[in-house]
Amino acid sequence: MTIPKKTINRIHSLRKQLHYHNLRYYTHDDPEITDSEYDRLLRELQELEAAHPQTITADSPTQRVGASPLKAFGEVRHTIPMLSLANAMNAEELIGFDKRIREKLAVEHVTYAAEPKMDGLAVSLLYEKGILVRAATRGDGVTGEDITQNIRTIKTVPLQLAGSKLPDLLEIRGEVFMPKKGFEQLNKRTIKEGGKAFANPRNAAAGSLRQLDSAVTARRPLDMICYGIGETGKLSLPQHYSDIIDWLDSLGLHVSPERAVVEGVQQCLDYYNDLAARRDKLPYEIDGIVFKVNDLEQQQQLGFVSRAPRWAIAHKFPAQEEMTILRDVDFQVGRTGAITPVARLEAVSVGGVMVSNATLHNLDEIRRLDVRPGDTVIVRRAGDVIPQIVSTVFSRRPKGARRVKTPTKCPVCHSELIQAEGQAVIRCTGGLFCSAQRKESLKHYAARKAMDIEGLGDKLIDQLIDKDLVHSPADLYKLTVEQLASLERMGEKSAVNLIDALNKSKQTSLQRFIYALGIREVGEATARALVQSLHTLEAIMGADEEVLISIPDVGPVVAANITGFFRQKHNRDIVKELIKSGLSWKQDDASESQTDALQGQTFVITGTLSTMSRNEAKELLLQQGAKVTSSISSKTNYLIAGENPGSKIDKATDLGVSILDETAFMQLLDKLK
Ligand code: D41
């Protein structure tokens, strides 16, 4: 049978592309395309080769997964090859996998071990008589790099196994990854030091493992979860994969706390859906679920196809990164005048959510990415954070693409822009003359955590400002039903409701009011501290910087922001007008339900609590006079740890901080009641 010329050409083109991207991805840690785009190309080639097996060559990218090791590390040959995993991209493919297995085994029901697919790098650990003697990357599955020194810096990798009956030889396999929190902190630090941020936790983990200087690796927050064994000497194995993992657990190795044994394909799908729903809340990134036939004898019967076991499959989640085109960059003006560039994108579905805007943070970020309108970019959406542009695909840049012009005037009110020395943000100097800043301050004023005005949404505020019906928060309370009913998408009924909501919001607390004013860098915590220390609005408005600095949590910058705010006559006038329109709060209300039972105690809350949100827990602690911070230090007194607490537990243990689980926390609160 002859193969059409078009097909041959396509095969050659795919191979060339895959070789190129392989090099960029593995050897240079600098991918130009997304993982899913790479997978699509590889799949297309696999399918063409399957249809025309005579075209397969030894050097086809389908015959080799990974890349050759860098020269600087020693080479390690894996006596037992490190296999790859077949993928299922959707439920049908998983059902097909289960069907093939049942047919091959001639059974009706299969028991699977299920675990999250960690998005990291596969690594092999070699233990001799319980001592870690060598660690290697997977490399191409047969030859990897010797990264022993680097792996030794990972705290969750035991240098010596626990237990008494240790085998002479034991090779462990698992995935090295960087937890989300650590990744964010590392990137913040890197950017601050003028370095280039990592695109995602996986790249950060790869870059960290590739360090020739293990002192650098040691400063990177890496972790490892183990999922299998390789060489075992004369060890006799248990009957089930899940038993092996439990055994590894008992040896002190980190295994997945999410692992489970499930019966049949329906339970596989249930497990997948459960983790897909919790994906964003996990402290690390996962890109799917791995299902493995749990019975080791059945695994043997099933064997391998090329380089992947027939008894395992990765059911992938939708990708969190996709490619799209940057149409343009707009500049938005925030409440305090900060100008933020926003990327306008050709809409693309990322992990099932349509994305057409992404933040570019500031001008430095635009320069760092060297992104230009017309460019192909990689966008990433993880959790509920705003989508980000990860990188620019320079090889696809259209001819003549022009740099983004730095604005010199406010795009809304045309006032001058200023950039404070050493800061990346530029700001509009228009203040409340700028309608964008007015809109944003009103949105802040009406927000749930501030005055909580129900029904006063962003679109409505835009109209009120654009029609000049409202200039300051005080004007809100002068609105009439007729005025409101004349607005777009408002009827008589919603107008009446809004007036009711406005009246209802007048009964508030001093703390909410102070926060609602939108003084720069005065968030909820600072507003609370001000009320706790100074008790009345008059005292807060009259406090000088010296008094303010003496309040916990208020530094010189915030103190200057507060005095600066109240020094301006128009701000004082607005406050006066608001009070006149009937705003009121109980005197000293912040300390009314307030006790000082936990005065001087600092708490950190981590993980998921089952009876309340972390914010609610924080609120309860603050009411008792405690301080609640986000990171653990030697000053922390207690760590409250819910489910999936992550690395804070280790840090707390290291620093000797008392750890309370949810039950102990509830008991503490009960005692204080
Ligand atoms: O969490 C993972 N990334 C993971 C990877 C896992 N949980 N299990 C895995 N199991 C295997 C087999 C079945 C081949 C032992 C794997 C991988 N392999 C794997 N990781 C990278 C290449 C292959």
Coordinates of C-alpha atoms in Angstrom, one line a residue, residues 298-504:
Q298 CA -3.0 -9.0 37.0
Q299 CA -0.4 -6.2 36.2
Q300 CA 2.0 -9.0 35.1
Q301 CA -0.6 -10.6 32.9
L302 CA -1.3 -7.3 31.2
G303 CA 2.3 -6.4 30.5
F304 CA 3.5 -3.5 28.4
V305 CA 2.9 -1.8 25.0
S306 CA 6.1 -0.1 23.7
R307 CA 7.1 2.0 26.7
A308 CA 4.0 2.2 28.8
P309 CA 2.4 -0.4 31.1
R310 CA -1.0 -1.6 29.9
W311 CA -2.2 -1.7 33.4
A312 CA -2.0 2.1 34.1
I313 CA -3.5 5.2 32.7
A314 CA -3.4 8.9 33.4
H315 CA -6.9 10.5 33.1
K316 CA -5.9 14.0 32.4
F317 CA -7.7 17.2 33.6
P318 CA -8.3 20.0 31.2
A319 CA -5.1 22.0 30.6
Q320 CA -4.5 25.2 32.6
E321 CA -2.5 26.7 29.8
E322 CA -3.5 27.5 26.3
M323 CA -2.2 29.6 23.4
T324 CA -4.0 32.5 22.0
I325 CA -3.3 35.9 20.3
L326 CA -2.9 39.1 22.2
R327 CA -5.1 41.6 20.4
D328 CA -4.2 44.7 22.4
V329 CA -3.1 46.1 25.8
D330 CA -5.5 48.4 27.6
F331 CA -4.6 50.5 30.7
Q332 CA -7.1 50.4 33.5
V333 CA -7.2 52.9 36.4
G334 CA -7.7 51.6 39.9
R335 CA -9.2 53.2 43.0
T336 CA -6.0 54.7 44.1
G337 CA -5.0 55.7 40.5
A338 CA -2.7 52.8 39.9
I339 CA -2.5 52.1 36.2
T340 CA -2.7 48.4 35.3
P341 CA -2.1 47.0 31.9
V342 CA -4.7 44.5 30.8
A343 CA -4.2 42.1 28.0
R344 CA -7.1 41.8 25.6
L345 CA -7.0 38.3 24.1
E346 CA -8.6 36.4 21.4
A347 CA -11.1 34.3 23.5
V348 CA -9.8 30.9 24.3
S349 CA -11.1 28.1 26.6
V350 CA -8.6 27.4 29.4
G351 CA -9.6 24.4 31.5
G352 CA -13.2 24.9 30.5
V353 CA -13.4 28.6 31.2
M354 CA -13.4 31.2 28.5
V355 CA -10.6 33.7 28.9
S356 CA -10.4 36.9 27.0
N357 CA -8.6 39.2 29.5
A358 CA -5.4 38.6 31.5
T359 CA -3.5 40.9 33.8
L360 CA -0.1 42.1 32.9
H361 CA 0.5 43.6 36.4
N362 CA 2.7 46.6 35.5
L363 CA 5.0 48.0 32.9
D364 CA 8.0 45.9 34.1
E365 CA 6.0 42.8 33.3
I366 CA 5.3 43.9 29.8
R367 CA 9.0 44.5 29.3
R368 CA 9.9 41.2 30.9
L369 CA 7.6 39.3 28.6
D370 CA 8.4 41.6 25.6
V371 CA 4.8 41.0 24.6
R372 CA 3.4 42.9 21.7
P373 CA -0.1 43.2 20.1
G374 CA -0.4 40.4 17.5
D375 CA 1.9 38.1 19.4
T376 CA 0.9 34.5 20.2
V377 CA 1.0 34.1 24.0
I378 CA 0.6 31.3 26.5
V379 CA -2.1 32.1 29.0
R380 CA -2.5 30.3 32.2
R381 CA -5.5 30.1 34.6
A382 CA -5.1 28.3 37.9
G383 CA -7.5 28.3 40.7
D384 CA -9.6 31.4 41.0
V385 CA -6.8 33.9 40.3
I386 CA -6.9 36.3 37.4
P387 CA -5.5 34.7 34.2
Q388 CA -1.9 35.5 33.5
I389 CA 0.3 35.6 30.5
V390 CA 3.1 33.2 31.0
S391 CA 5.2 33.8 28.0
T392 CA 5.4 35.1 24.5
V393 CA 6.0 32.7 21.6
F394 CA 8.6 34.8 19.7
S395 CA 8.8 32.3 16.8
R396 CA 5.2 33.3 15.9
R397 CA 5.6 37.0 16.1
P398 CA 4.1 38.7 13.1
K399 CA 6.3 41.0 11.1
G400 CA 6.3 44.6 12.2
A401 CA 4.7 43.9 15.7
R402 CA 5.1 47.0 17.7
R403 CA 6.0 47.5 21.3
V404 CA 3.3 48.5 23.7
K405 CA 3.4 52.3 24.1
T406 CA 3.9 53.5 27.7
P407 CA 1.1 55.8 28.5
T408 CA 2.1 59.4 29.5
K409 CA -1.4 60.6 30.4
C410 CA -4.3 58.9 32.3
P411 CA -6.3 57.1 29.7
V412 CA -9.5 58.2 31.4
C413 CA -9.1 61.8 32.7
H414 CA -5.8 62.7 30.9
S415 CA -4.1 63.9 34.1
E416 CA -0.4 63.5 34.4
L417 CA 1.0 60.1 35.5
I418 CA 3.7 59.7 38.1
Q419 CA 5.9 56.8 39.0
A420 CA 7.4 56.8 42.5
E421 CA 11.0 56.0 42.6
G422 CA 11.8 52.3 42.9
Q423 CA 8.2 51.3 42.3
A424 CA 6.8 49.6 39.2
V425 CA 3.4 51.1 39.4
I426 CA 2.5 54.4 37.6
R427 CA -0.4 56.4 39.0
C428 CA -2.9 58.9 37.7
T429 CA -2.6 62.2 39.6
G430 CA -6.3 63.1 38.9
G431 CA -7.6 61.8 42.2
L432 CA -11.4 62.1 42.5
F433 CA -11.3 64.4 39.4
C434 CA -10.7 61.1 37.5
S435 CA -14.0 59.4 36.8
A436 CA -12.3 56.0 36.8
Q437 CA -11.0 56.6 40.3
R438 CA -14.4 57.8 41.4
K439 CA -16.0 54.6 40.0
E440 CA -13.5 52.4 41.7
S441 CA -13.9 54.2 45.1
L442 CA -17.7 53.9 44.9
K443 CA -17.3 50.2 44.1
H444 CA -15.1 49.8 47.1
Y445 CA -17.5 51.8 49.3
A446 CA -20.5 49.6 48.3
A447 CA -18.6 46.3 48.6
R448 CA -19.6 43.5 50.8
K449 CA -16.8 44.0 53.3
A450 CA -17.3 47.7 53.3
M451 CA -20.8 49.3 53.5
D452 CA -22.4 46.1 52.0
I453 CA -25.0 47.9 49.7
E454 CA -26.9 45.1 48.1
G455 CA -27.8 45.6 44.5
L456 CA -25.4 48.4 43.8
G457 CA -23.2 46.5 41.3
D458 CA -20.3 47.6 39.1
K459 CA -22.5 48.3 36.0
L460 CA -24.8 50.5 38.0
I461 CA -22.0 52.5 39.5
D462 CA -20.5 53.0 36.0
Q463 CA -23.8 54.5 34.9
L464 CA -24.2 56.7 38.0
I465 CA -20.8 58.2 37.5
D466 CA -21.1 58.5 33.7
K467 CA -24.5 60.3 34.0
D468 CA -23.0 62.4 36.8
L469 CA -25.8 61.5 39.2
V470 CA -23.3 60.6 41.8
H471 CA -20.0 62.3 42.5
S472 CA -19.1 61.0 45.9
P473 CA -20.4 58.3 48.3
A474 CA -22.5 60.9 50.0
D475 CA -24.5 61.5 46.8
L476 CA -25.6 57.9 46.9
Y477 CA -28.0 58.6 49.7
K478 CA -29.6 61.5 47.8
L479 CA -30.7 59.4 44.9
T480 CA -34.4 59.1 44.2
V481 CA -36.4 56.2 42.9
E482 CA -37.1 58.2 39.7
Q483 CA -33.5 58.8 39.0
L484 CA -32.6 55.2 39.6
A485 CA -35.6 53.8 37.6
S486 CA -34.4 55.8 34.6
L487 CA -31.1 53.9 34.4
E488 CA -30.5 51.0 32.0
R489 CA -31.6 47.6 33.3
M490 CA -33.4 49.1 36.3
G491 CA -37.1 49.1 36.8
E492 CA -39.3 50.8 39.4
K493 CA -39.1 47.7 41.6
S494 CA -35.3 47.4 41.7
A495 CA -35.0 51.1 42.2
V496 CA -37.1 50.9 45.3
N497 CA -35.1 47.9 46.5
L498 CA -31.9 49.8 46.1
I499 CA -33.1 52.7 48.0
D500 CA -34.1 50.3 50.8
A501 CA -30.6 48.7 50.7
L502 CA -29.0 52.1 50.8
N503 CA -31.0 53.0 53.9
K504 CA -30.3 49.7 55.5

